Amino acid sequence: MFEHSRAYVNDLKARYPEGTRIRLNHMGHDPHPISDGTEGSVIHVDDIGTVHCHFDDGRVLGLIPGEDSFSRI
């Protein structure tokens, strides 16, 4: 499990506020990954730095910075 500093988590919360649109570039080692290129909206960033998203394909999943690759759109 990844652990991030408080400053890093606060930066993530500032960069990805609720409603921010993101594009998933690639998921790490998820047994049921969301397809590359899928877009979605940030729900929230939790206190350990997981970016929780509602994807346009209907799935809801948390992205882990450093494990999953994603970007703002």
PDB file of C-alpha atoms in Angstrom:
ATOM      1  CA  MET A   1       0.000   0.000   0.000  1.00  0.00           C
ATOM      2  CA  PHE A   2       1.251   3.465  -0.869  1.00  0.00           C
ATOM      3  CA  GLU A   3       1.564   6.051   1.889  1.00  0.00           C
ATOM      4  CA  HIS A   4       1.828   9.708   0.996  1.00  0.00           C
ATOM      5  CA  SER A   5       2.878  12.715   3.064  1.00  0.00           C
ATOM      6  CA  ARG A   6       0.222  15.107   4.344  1.00  0.00           C
ATOM      7  CA  ALA A   7       1.566  17.828   2.003  1.00  0.00           C
ATOM      8  CA  TYR A   8       1.277  15.494  -1.001  1.00  0.00           C
ATOM      9  CA  VAL A   9      -2.301  14.531  -0.095  1.00  0.00           C
ATOM     10  CA  ASN A  10      -3.242  18.200   0.357  1.00  0.00           C
ATOM     11  CA  ASP A  11      -1.748  18.938  -3.077  1.00  0.00           C
ATOM     12  CA  LEU A  12      -3.831  16.132  -4.623  1.00  0.00           C
ATOM     13  CA  LYS A  13      -6.965  17.520  -2.979  1.00  0.00           C
ATOM     14  CA  ALA A  14      -6.199  20.957  -4.439  1.00  0.00           C
ATOM     15  CA  ARG A  15      -5.443  19.584  -7.942  1.00  0.00           C
ATOM     16  CA  TYR A  16      -8.433  17.214  -8.075  1.00  0.00           C
ATOM     17  CA  PRO A  17     -11.448  18.866  -6.420  1.00  0.00           C
ATOM     18  CA  GLU A  18     -14.874  17.274  -6.760  1.00  0.00           C
ATOM     19  CA  GLY A  19     -16.094  17.374 -10.351  1.00  0.00           C
ATOM     20  CA  THR A  20     -12.642  17.518 -11.970  1.00  0.00           C
ATOM     21  CA  ARG A  21     -12.690  15.575 -15.231  1.00  0.00           C
ATOM     22  CA  ILE A  22      -9.964  12.961 -15.607  1.00  0.00           C
ATOM     23  CA  ARG A  23      -8.832  10.448 -18.209  1.00  0.00           C
ATOM     24  CA  LEU A  24      -7.446   7.092 -17.129  1.00  0.00           C
ATOM     25  CA  ASN A  25      -4.239   6.382 -19.030  1.00  0.00           C
ATOM     26  CA  HIS A  26      -3.586   2.972 -17.484  1.00  0.00           C
ATOM     27  CA  MET A  27      -4.475   1.068 -14.330  1.00  0.00           C
ATOM     28  CA  GLY A  28      -1.812  -0.716 -12.352  1.00  0.00           C
ATOM     29  CA  HIS A  29      -2.388  -4.183 -10.950  1.00  0.00           C
ATOM     30  CA  ASP A  30      -6.182  -4.215 -10.651  1.00  0.00           C
ATOM     31  CA  PRO A  31      -7.778  -7.629 -11.310  1.00  0.00           C
ATOM     32  CA  HIS A  32     -10.702  -5.900 -13.076  1.00  0.00           C
ATOM     33  CA  PRO A  33      -9.164  -2.755 -14.597  1.00  0.00           C
ATOM     34  CA  ILE A  34     -11.061   0.052 -16.212  1.00  0.00           C
ATOM     35  CA  SER A  35     -10.138   0.395 -19.886  1.00  0.00           C
ATOM     36  CA  ASP A  36      -7.372   2.801 -20.856  1.00  0.00           C
ATOM     37  CA  GLY A  37      -8.780   6.102 -22.101  1.00  0.00           C
ATOM     38  CA  THR A  38     -11.956   5.956 -20.011  1.00  0.00           C
ATOM     39  CA  GLU A  39     -13.010   9.344 -18.701  1.00  0.00           C
ATOM     40  CA  GLY A  40     -14.733  10.234 -15.474  1.00  0.00           C
ATOM     41  CA  SER A  41     -15.279  12.778 -12.711  1.00  0.00           C
ATOM     42  CA  VAL A  42     -13.559  13.022  -9.352  1.00  0.00           C
ATOM     43  CA  ILE A  43     -15.842  12.357  -6.391  1.00  0.00           C
ATOM     44  CA  HIS A  44     -13.222  13.184  -3.739  1.00  0.00           C
ATOM     45  CA  VAL A  45      -9.651  12.592  -2.625  1.00  0.00           C
ATOM     46  CA  ASP A  46      -9.444  10.763   0.695  1.00  0.00           C
ATOM     47  CA  ASP A  47      -6.939  11.314   3.489  1.00  0.00           C
ATOM     48  CA  ILE A  48      -4.512   8.677   2.189  1.00  0.00           C
ATOM     49  CA  GLY A  49      -4.418  10.187  -1.308  1.00  0.00           C
ATOM     50  CA  THR A  50      -6.761   7.874  -3.213  1.00  0.00           C
ATOM     51  CA  VAL A  51      -8.588   9.781  -5.965  1.00  0.00           C
ATOM     52  CA  HIS A  52     -12.130   8.380  -6.023  1.00  0.00           C
ATOM     53  CA  CYS A  53     -13.874   8.725  -9.392  1.00  0.00           C
ATOM     54  CA  HIS A  54     -17.175   8.020 -11.086  1.00  0.00           C
ATOM     55  CA  PHE A  55     -16.323   6.876 -14.603  1.00  0.00           C
ATOM     56  CA  ASP A  56     -18.487   7.468 -17.651  1.00  0.00           C
ATOM     57  CA  ASP A  57     -18.877   3.692 -18.084  1.00  0.00           C
ATOM     58  CA  GLY A  58     -20.746   3.598 -14.743  1.00  0.00           C
ATOM     59  CA  ARG A  59     -17.953   2.219 -12.590  1.00  0.00           C
ATOM     60  CA  VAL A  60     -16.835   3.912  -9.391  1.00  0.00           C
ATOM     61  CA  LEU A  61     -13.260   3.290  -8.351  1.00  0.00           C
ATOM     62  CA  GLY A  62     -10.384   4.871  -6.467  1.00  0.00           C
ATOM     63  CA  LEU A  63      -7.182   5.639  -8.354  1.00  0.00           C
ATOM     64  CA  ILE A  64      -3.851   5.393  -6.600  1.00  0.00           C
ATOM     65  CA  PRO A  65      -1.298   7.981  -7.712  1.00  0.00           C
ATOM     66  CA  GLY A  66       1.975   6.231  -8.482  1.00  0.00           C
ATOM     67  CA  GLU A  67       0.186   2.961  -9.249  1.00  0.00           C
ATOM     68  CA  ASP A  68      -2.450   4.172 -11.708  1.00  0.00           C
ATOM     69  CA  SER A  69      -1.774   6.660 -14.503  1.00  0.00           C
ATOM     70  CA  PHE A  70      -4.371   9.391 -15.051  1.00  0.00           C
ATOM     71  CA  SER A  71      -4.568  13.054 -16.009  1.00  0.00           C
ATOM     72  CA  ARG A  72      -6.892  16.032 -15.907  1.00  0.00           C
ATOM     73  CA  ILE A  73      -8.824  16.818 -19.072  1.00  0.00           C
TER      74      ILE A  73
END
